[in-house]
Structures are given as structure tokens and as C-alpha cells.
Amino acid sequence: MDPAPMARAVFAALGGVVEIGAVRATGTWMLADVSVRDFLASRQGDLRRLTEGVRAVGRFSDEVMAIADELGYFADHAVPAASLLLWSEGITGVPQPPERLEEPALVRRMCRIGADLQLTRLLQALVTAALAAGIEPGEGAAGIAEILRVACGLAEPGRAGITPADVHRMWRVAHLPGILRPASDAPEWGKAGYRAYDAELERLL
């Protein structure tokens, strides 16, 4: 199984987490105040823990890990309202005129929704990558739990917000029913693997 799409799913979700965290860190909810560079400058240790954790969980090669650099989410870049709309799946809707998306109240709401969505997608991507790499839950769940802890801290910097346990519960109801239902085309080994990761993550978190 090609690991590149799985790595892209992981890094895309982390990209959303970083952008949302950079917006939250301004304290103003003004997109003109956002600096991804400044946000990550003091969090290089967290970023290193994330990338090392992702490499281990997916057993990704150097070539696959380079996808993170290709996507550019961990380099300095602007965070437009359109990105927040993407990360939050358009749940807020698009106001008229569209420029209203930059209003602090809407930016804040998109960040809150986007954090929930992207952290949940991150967990799905991590468990899928671990299963594809043949990593048993007893080995992989601890690493995934640590990645979630770091990612939650990035998504909501400086405050006690969403927790890894919250993300696990959202993931279980958002993703597992479709995978585990009787009519699902997921292989039985895959279904067993998701069930086992769910149980181990619940124990850890």
C-alpha cells in the first residue's frame, strides 16, 4: 500500500492545526496579525516531537516525510479566511459579502470548528497509517496519543481546551460507524484493527 496518500492526510490535518493555532495565538482573531513563522519559532520542540512521532507511527521513509516540506504548512505563509473556511468544511457558510469571513467573530467560530474537524481527521489518518504499516495497537497507540497531546496544544495554545480524550470520542462517532458497519467494504483485519486501536486509545486517554 502506497504510504504517500496516508502521509498527506496526516500532514494536511496537521497543517490545519498549525494555521488554526497561529490564528488563535494572536489573541485578536485578526488575520492580518497572524504569523505562522512566529507561532512555530517558539514551538520547534513540539514540531520535532510531532514529525518524529508521525514517522514512527507510519514507519514513513525520508522520502515520504519530505511531503511535509512539499505541502509547506510548517513554513511561513499567510493564513487567509479561505483556509479557515476549508479547515472548517464551510459549516459556517459564506456570508455576503464574502469579505465578512475576516470578521473576528466568524474567524473565531471557524477556528473552533476547524480544530475539532482537523484533530479528528488527524487521528483517523494516524490510525490508518499505523494499521497499514502493521503496527499493533499495543505499540502504536501510545505514540498516537502523544501526537494528539502535542497537536491539541498547538490547536489551542495557552489555554485548556480540547483534549486528546475529546478527540478520541469525536473520532469514534465520526469515523468508526462507517468503517465497522456490516455493509462496509473494509476488510475484516482492518475492522479488527480499528476496534483494537479504539479500545487501546480509550484505555490510554
mmCIF file of N, CA and C in Angstrom, residues 39-122:
data_model
loop_
_atom_site.group_PDB
_atom_site.id
_atom_site.type_symbol
_atom_site.label_atom_id
_atom_site.label_comp_id
_atom_site.label_asym_id
_atom_site.label_seq_id
_atom_site.Cartn_x
_atom_site.Cartn_y
_atom_site.Cartn_z
ATOM 1 N N PHE A 39 4.665 31.852 15.303
ATOM 2 C CA PHE A 39 3.968 30.821 16.075
ATOM 3 C C PHE A 39 4.838 29.581 16.234
ATOM 4 N N LEU A 40 5.493 29.174 15.160
ATOM 5 C CA LEU A 40 6.298 27.947 15.212
ATOM 6 C C LEU A 40 7.697 28.174 15.772
ATOM 7 N N ALA A 41 8.178 29.420 15.753
ATOM 8 C CA ALA A 41 9.545 29.695 16.208
ATOM 9 C C ALA A 41 9.776 29.237 17.634
ATOM 10 N N SER A 42 8.788 29.453 18.487
ATOM 11 C CA SER A 42 8.929 29.061 19.897
ATOM 12 C C SER A 42 8.409 27.658 20.166
ATOM 13 N N ARG A 43 8.037 26.945 19.100
ATOM 14 C CA ARG A 43 7.445 25.618 19.269
ATOM 15 C C ARG A 43 8.173 24.574 18.439
ATOM 16 N N GLN A 44 9.454 24.797 18.199
ATOM 17 C CA GLN A 44 10.226 23.855 17.396
ATOM 18 C C GLN A 44 10.324 22.484 18.066
ATOM 19 N N GLY A 45 10.360 22.478 19.379
ATOM 20 C CA GLY A 45 10.383 21.206 20.088
ATOM 21 C C GLY A 45 9.112 20.417 19.857
ATOM 22 N N ASP A 46 7.972 21.106 19.905
ATOM 23 C CA ASP A 46 6.696 20.443 19.639
ATOM 24 C C ASP A 46 6.642 19.932 18.205
ATOM 25 N N LEU A 47 7.102 20.747 17.267
ATOM 26 C CA LEU A 47 7.087 20.342 15.860
ATOM 27 C C LEU A 47 7.975 19.123 15.640
ATOM 28 N N ARG A 48 9.122 19.089 16.306
ATOM 29 C CA ARG A 48 10.013 17.943 16.182
ATOM 30 C C ARG A 48 9.373 16.681 16.767
ATOM 31 N N ARG A 49 8.712 16.811 17.916
ATOM 32 C CA ARG A 49 8.017 15.664 18.508
ATOM 33 C C ARG A 49 6.918 15.145 17.585
ATOM 34 N N LEU A 50 6.223 16.068 16.934
ATOM 35 C CA LEU A 50 5.174 15.659 16.001
ATOM 36 C C LEU A 50 5.749 14.878 14.828
ATOM 37 N N THR A 51 6.767 15.431 14.185
ATOM 38 C CA THR A 51 7.307 14.778 12.992
ATOM 39 C C THR A 51 7.961 13.440 13.339
ATOM 40 N N GLU A 52 8.661 13.384 14.461
ATOM 41 C CA GLU A 52 9.263 12.117 14.868
ATOM 42 C C GLU A 52 8.184 11.090 15.200
ATOM 43 N N GLY A 53 7.118 11.550 15.848
ATOM 44 C CA GLY A 53 6.022 10.653 16.182
ATOM 45 C C GLY A 53 5.317 10.132 14.945
ATOM 46 N N VAL A 54 5.086 11.010 13.979
ATOM 47 C CA VAL A 54 4.429 10.605 12.741
ATOM 48 C C VAL A 54 5.288 9.601 11.981
ATOM 49 N N ARG A 55 6.591 9.865 11.928
ATOM 50 C CA ARG A 55 7.495 8.928 11.243
ATOM 51 C C ARG A 55 7.392 7.531 11.861
ATOM 52 N N ALA A 56 7.377 7.467 13.193
ATOM 53 C CA ALA A 56 7.345 6.178 13.876
ATOM 54 C C ALA A 56 6.001 5.476 13.698
ATOM 55 N N VAL A 57 4.920 6.225 13.825
ATOM 56 C CA VAL A 57 3.587 5.618 13.745
ATOM 57 C C VAL A 57 3.309 5.042 12.362
ATOM 58 N N GLY A 58 3.751 5.745 11.316
ATOM 59 C CA GLY A 58 3.508 5.261 9.965
ATOM 60 C C GLY A 58 4.670 4.503 9.361
ATOM 61 N N ARG A 59 5.789 4.427 10.116
ATOM 62 C CA ARG A 59 7.026 3.856 9.579
ATOM 63 C C ARG A 59 7.338 4.472 8.216
ATOM 64 N N PHE A 60 7.238 5.802 8.168
ATOM 65 C CA PHE A 60 7.445 6.526 6.925
ATOM 66 C C PHE A 60 8.934 6.712 6.643
ATOM 67 N N SER A 61 9.291 6.613 5.382
ATOM 68 C CA SER A 61 10.676 6.818 4.947
ATOM 69 C C SER A 61 10.974 8.318 4.873
ATOM 70 N N ASP A 62 12.255 8.643 4.671
ATOM 71 C CA ASP A 62 12.640 10.046 4.492
ATOM 72 C C ASP A 62 11.915 10.659 3.299
ATOM 73 N N GLU A 63 11.772 9.881 2.237
ATOM 74 C CA GLU A 63 11.098 10.374 1.040
ATOM 75 C C GLU A 63 9.643 10.733 1.338
ATOM 76 N N VAL A 64 8.976 9.877 2.091
ATOM 77 C CA VAL A 64 7.576 10.140 2.432
ATOM 78 C C VAL A 64 7.471 11.323 3.386
ATOM 79 N N MET A 65 8.381 11.409 4.338
ATOM 80 C CA MET A 65 8.343 12.521 5.293
ATOM 81 C C MET A 65 8.582 13.859 4.598
ATOM 82 N N ALA A 66 9.270 13.837 3.461
ATOM 83 C CA ALA A 66 9.534 15.077 2.727
ATOM 84 C C ALA A 66 8.252 15.708 2.193
ATOM 85 N N ILE A 67 7.168 14.953 2.172
ATOM 86 C CA ILE A 67 5.883 15.502 1.739
ATOM 87 C C ILE A 67 5.495 16.687 2.612
ATOM 88 N N ALA A 68 5.867 16.650 3.891
ATOM 89 C CA ALA A 68 5.544 17.763 4.793
ATOM 90 C C ALA A 68 6.141 19.065 4.282
ATOM 91 N N ASP A 69 7.384 19.008 3.790
ATOM 92 C CA ASP A 69 8.020 20.211 3.248
ATOM 93 C C ASP A 69 7.357 20.638 1.945
ATOM 94 N N GLU A 70 6.957 19.662 1.131
ATOM 95 C CA GLU A 70 6.306 19.984 -0.136
ATOM 96 C C GLU A 70 4.986 20.722 0.097
ATOM 97 N N LEU A 71 4.242 20.321 1.098
ATOM 98 C CA LEU A 71 2.951 20.951 1.378
ATOM 99 C C LEU A 71 3.118 22.366 1.926
ATOM 100 N N GLY A 72 4.211 22.600 2.654
ATOM 101 C CA GLY A 72 4.548 23.953 3.077
ATOM 102 C C GLY A 72 3.821 24.486 4.301
ATOM 103 N N TYR A 73 3.078 23.655 4.990
ATOM 104 C CA TYR A 73 2.310 24.145 6.136
ATOM 105 C C TYR A 73 3.188 24.544 7.314
ATOM 106 N N PHE A 74 4.399 23.986 7.390
ATOM 107 C CA PHE A 74 5.270 24.280 8.520
ATOM 108 C C PHE A 74 6.264 25.387 8.213
ATOM 109 N N ALA A 75 6.125 26.010 7.052
ATOM 110 C CA ALA A 75 6.939 27.170 6.675
ATOM 111 C C ALA A 75 6.078 28.421 6.817
ATOM 112 N N ASP A 76 6.729 29.566 6.823
ATOM 113 C CA ASP A 76 5.969 30.809 6.971
ATOM 114 C C ASP A 76 5.070 31.026 5.755
ATOM 115 N N HIS A 77 3.832 31.377 6.007
ATOM 116 C CA HIS A 77 2.887 31.655 4.922
ATOM 117 C C HIS A 77 1.682 32.388 5.497
ATOM 118 N N ALA A 78 0.956 33.037 4.631
ATOM 119 C CA ALA A 78 -0.246 33.753 5.060
ATOM 120 C C ALA A 78 -1.365 32.751 5.343
ATOM 121 N N VAL A 79 -2.287 33.142 6.221
ATOM 122 C CA VAL A 79 -3.454 32.323 6.528
ATOM 123 C C VAL A 79 -4.694 33.136 6.158
ATOM 124 N N PRO A 80 -5.218 32.949 4.954
ATOM 125 C CA PRO A 80 -6.399 33.698 4.545
ATOM 126 C C PRO A 80 -7.668 33.094 5.126
ATOM 127 N N ALA A 81 -8.733 33.859 5.071
ATOM 128 C CA ALA A 81 -10.022 33.361 5.560
ATOM 129 C C ALA A 81 -10.454 32.114 4.797
ATOM 130 N N ALA A 82 -10.076 32.028 3.523
ATOM 131 C CA ALA A 82 -10.450 30.866 2.717
ATOM 132 C C ALA A 82 -9.870 29.574 3.299
ATOM 133 N N SER A 83 -8.681 29.657 3.879
ATOM 134 C CA SER A 83 -8.093 28.467 4.504
ATOM 135 C C SER A 83 -8.922 28.020 5.700
ATOM 136 N N LEU A 84 -9.325 28.967 6.520
ATOM 137 C CA LEU A 84 -10.137 28.620 7.682
ATOM 138 C C LEU A 84 -11.486 28.061 7.262
ATOM 139 N N LEU A 85 -12.028 28.589 6.173
ATOM 140 C CA LEU A 85 -13.280 28.057 5.640
ATOM 141 C C LEU A 85 -13.090 26.610 5.199
ATOM 142 N N LEU A 86 -11.936 26.329 4.595
ATOM 143 C CA LEU A 86 -11.619 24.964 4.161
ATOM 144 C C LEU A 86 -11.486 24.031 5.353
ATOM 145 N N TRP A 87 -10.708 24.440 6.350
ATOM 146 C CA TRP A 87 -10.492 23.576 7.517
ATOM 147 C C TRP A 87 -11.784 23.315 8.285
ATOM 148 N N SER A 88 -12.705 24.273 8.243
ATOM 149 C CA SER A 88 -13.971 24.108 8.963
ATOM 150 C C SER A 88 -15.081 23.571 8.064
ATOM 151 N N GLU A 89 -14.700 23.142 6.849
ATOM 152 C CA GLU A 89 -15.628 22.496 5.915
ATOM 153 C C GLU A 89 -16.827 23.368 5.560
ATOM 154 N N GLY A 90 -16.674 24.670 5.646
ATOM 155 C CA GLY A 90 -17.754 25.554 5.246
ATOM 156 C C GLY A 90 -18.986 25.493 6.122
ATOM 157 N N ILE A 91 -18.844 24.947 7.328
ATOM 158 C CA ILE A 91 -20.000 24.791 8.206
ATOM 159 C C ILE A 91 -20.623 26.140 8.555
ATOM 160 N N THR A 92 -19.800 27.166 8.647
ATOM 161 C CA THR A 92 -20.335 28.491 8.980
ATOM 162 C C THR A 92 -21.104 29.107 7.822
ATOM 163 N N GLY A 93 -20.871 28.583 6.616
ATOM 164 C CA GLY A 93 -21.440 29.206 5.435
ATOM 165 C C GLY A 93 -20.577 30.372 4.975
ATOM 166 N N VAL A 94 -20.886 30.881 3.799
ATOM 167 C CA VAL A 94 -20.158 32.025 3.253
ATOM 168 C C VAL A 94 -21.071 33.241 3.317
ATOM 169 N N PRO A 95 -20.718 34.232 4.119
ATOM 170 C CA PRO A 95 -21.577 35.411 4.258
ATOM 171 C C PRO A 95 -21.505 36.295 3.017
ATOM 172 N N GLN A 96 -22.405 37.195 2.953
ATOM 173 C CA GLN A 96 -22.384 38.194 1.879
ATOM 174 C C GLN A 96 -22.227 39.577 2.485
ATOM 175 N N PRO A 97 -21.232 40.318 2.057
ATOM 176 C CA PRO A 97 -20.213 39.922 1.073
ATOM 177 C C PRO A 97 -19.204 38.945 1.695
ATOM 178 N N PRO A 98 -18.486 38.164 0.875
ATOM 179 C CA PRO A 98 -17.539 37.171 1.402
ATOM 180 C C PRO A 98 -16.458 37.763 2.303
ATOM 181 N N GLU A 99 -16.154 39.047 2.136
ATOM 182 C CA GLU A 99 -15.123 39.684 2.962
ATOM 183 C C GLU A 99 -15.457 39.609 4.447
ATOM 184 N N ARG A 100 -16.730 39.378 4.769
ATOM 185 C CA ARG A 100 -17.125 39.266 6.175
ATOM 186 C C ARG A 100 -16.511 38.044 6.857
ATOM 187 N N LEU A 101 -15.972 37.113 6.054
ATOM 188 C CA LEU A 101 -15.298 35.952 6.640
ATOM 189 C C LEU A 101 -14.131 36.366 7.527
ATOM 190 N N GLU A 102 -13.597 37.567 7.320
ATOM 191 C CA GLU A 102 -12.467 38.029 8.112
ATOM 192 C C GLU A 102 -12.903 38.701 9.411
ATOM 193 N N GLU A 103 -14.193 38.809 9.651
ATOM 194 C CA GLU A 103 -14.651 39.392 10.904
ATOM 195 C C GLU A 103 -14.233 38.498 12.064
ATOM 196 N N PRO A 104 -13.725 39.082 13.145
ATOM 197 C CA PRO A 104 -13.217 38.273 14.264
ATOM 198 C C PRO A 104 -14.185 37.216 14.776
ATOM 199 N N ALA A 105 -15.475 37.529 14.850
ATOM 200 C CA ALA A 105 -16.435 36.543 15.364
ATOM 201 C C ALA A 105 -16.500 35.314 14.461
ATOM 202 N N LEU A 106 -16.476 35.528 13.140
ATOM 203 C CA LEU A 106 -16.510 34.398 12.214
ATOM 204 C C LEU A 106 -15.186 33.649 12.199
ATOM 205 N N VAL A 107 -14.089 34.386 12.282
ATOM 206 C CA VAL A 107 -12.764 33.746 12.342
ATOM 207 C C VAL A 107 -12.688 32.840 13.567
ATOM 208 N N ARG A 108 -13.154 33.335 14.685
ATOM 209 C CA ARG A 108 -13.118 32.539 15.914
ATOM 210 C C ARG A 108 -13.952 31.272 15.778
ATOM 211 N N ARG A 109 -15.138 31.403 15.181
ATOM 212 C CA ARG A 109 -16.015 30.241 15.025
ATOM 213 C C ARG A 109 -15.408 29.221 14.067
ATOM 214 N N MET A 110 -14.835 29.694 12.962
ATOM 215 C CA MET A 110 -14.199 28.766 12.025
ATOM 216 C C MET A 110 -13.023 28.049 12.674
ATOM 217 N N CYS A 111 -12.284 28.755 13.524
ATOM 218 C CA CYS A 111 -11.154 28.119 14.222
ATOM 219 C C CYS A 111 -11.644 27.024 15.169
ATOM 220 N N ARG A 112 -12.710 27.296 15.887
ATOM 221 C CA ARG A 112 -13.225 26.308 16.831
ATOM 222 C C ARG A 112 -13.706 25.057 16.096
ATOM 223 N N ILE A 113 -14.476 25.260 15.022
ATOM 224 C CA ILE A 113 -14.979 24.126 14.249
ATOM 225 C C ILE A 113 -13.822 23.405 13.553
ATOM 226 N N GLY A 114 -12.922 24.183 12.974
ATOM 227 C CA GLY A 114 -11.796 23.597 12.255
ATOM 228 C C GLY A 114 -10.889 22.769 13.139
ATOM 229 N N ALA A 115 -10.664 23.223 14.364
ATOM 230 C CA ALA A 115 -9.821 22.452 15.286
ATOM 231 C C ALA A 115 -10.445 21.092 15.555
ATOM 232 N N ASP A 116 -11.743 21.068 15.815
ATOM 233 C CA ASP A 116 -12.420 19.787 16.064
ATOM 234 C C ASP A 116 -12.302 18.865 14.852
ATOM 235 N N LEU A 117 -12.559 19.407 13.682
ATOM 236 C CA LEU A 117 -12.526 18.595 12.467
ATOM 237 C C LEU A 117 -11.130 18.071 12.159
ATOM 238 N N GLN A 118 -10.139 18.943 12.194
ATOM 239 C CA GLN A 118 -8.795 18.537 11.777
ATOM 240 C C GLN A 118 -8.115 17.629 12.780
ATOM 241 N N LEU A 119 -8.365 17.829 14.056
ATOM 242 C CA LEU A 119 -7.804 16.909 15.047
ATOM 243 C C LEU A 119 -8.434 15.523 14.910
ATOM 244 N N THR A 120 -9.724 15.489 14.621
ATOM 245 C CA THR A 120 -10.398 14.204 14.428
ATOM 246 C C THR A 120 -9.879 13.513 13.172
ATOM 247 N N ARG A 121 -9.669 14.285 12.108
ATOM 248 C CA ARG A 121 -9.115 13.708 10.885
ATOM 249 C C ARG A 121 -7.665 13.273 11.077
ATOM 250 N N LEU A 122 -6.944 14.004 11.898
ATOM 251 C CA LEU A 122 -5.568 13.606 12.209
ATOM 252 C C LEU A 122 -5.551 12.224 12.853
#
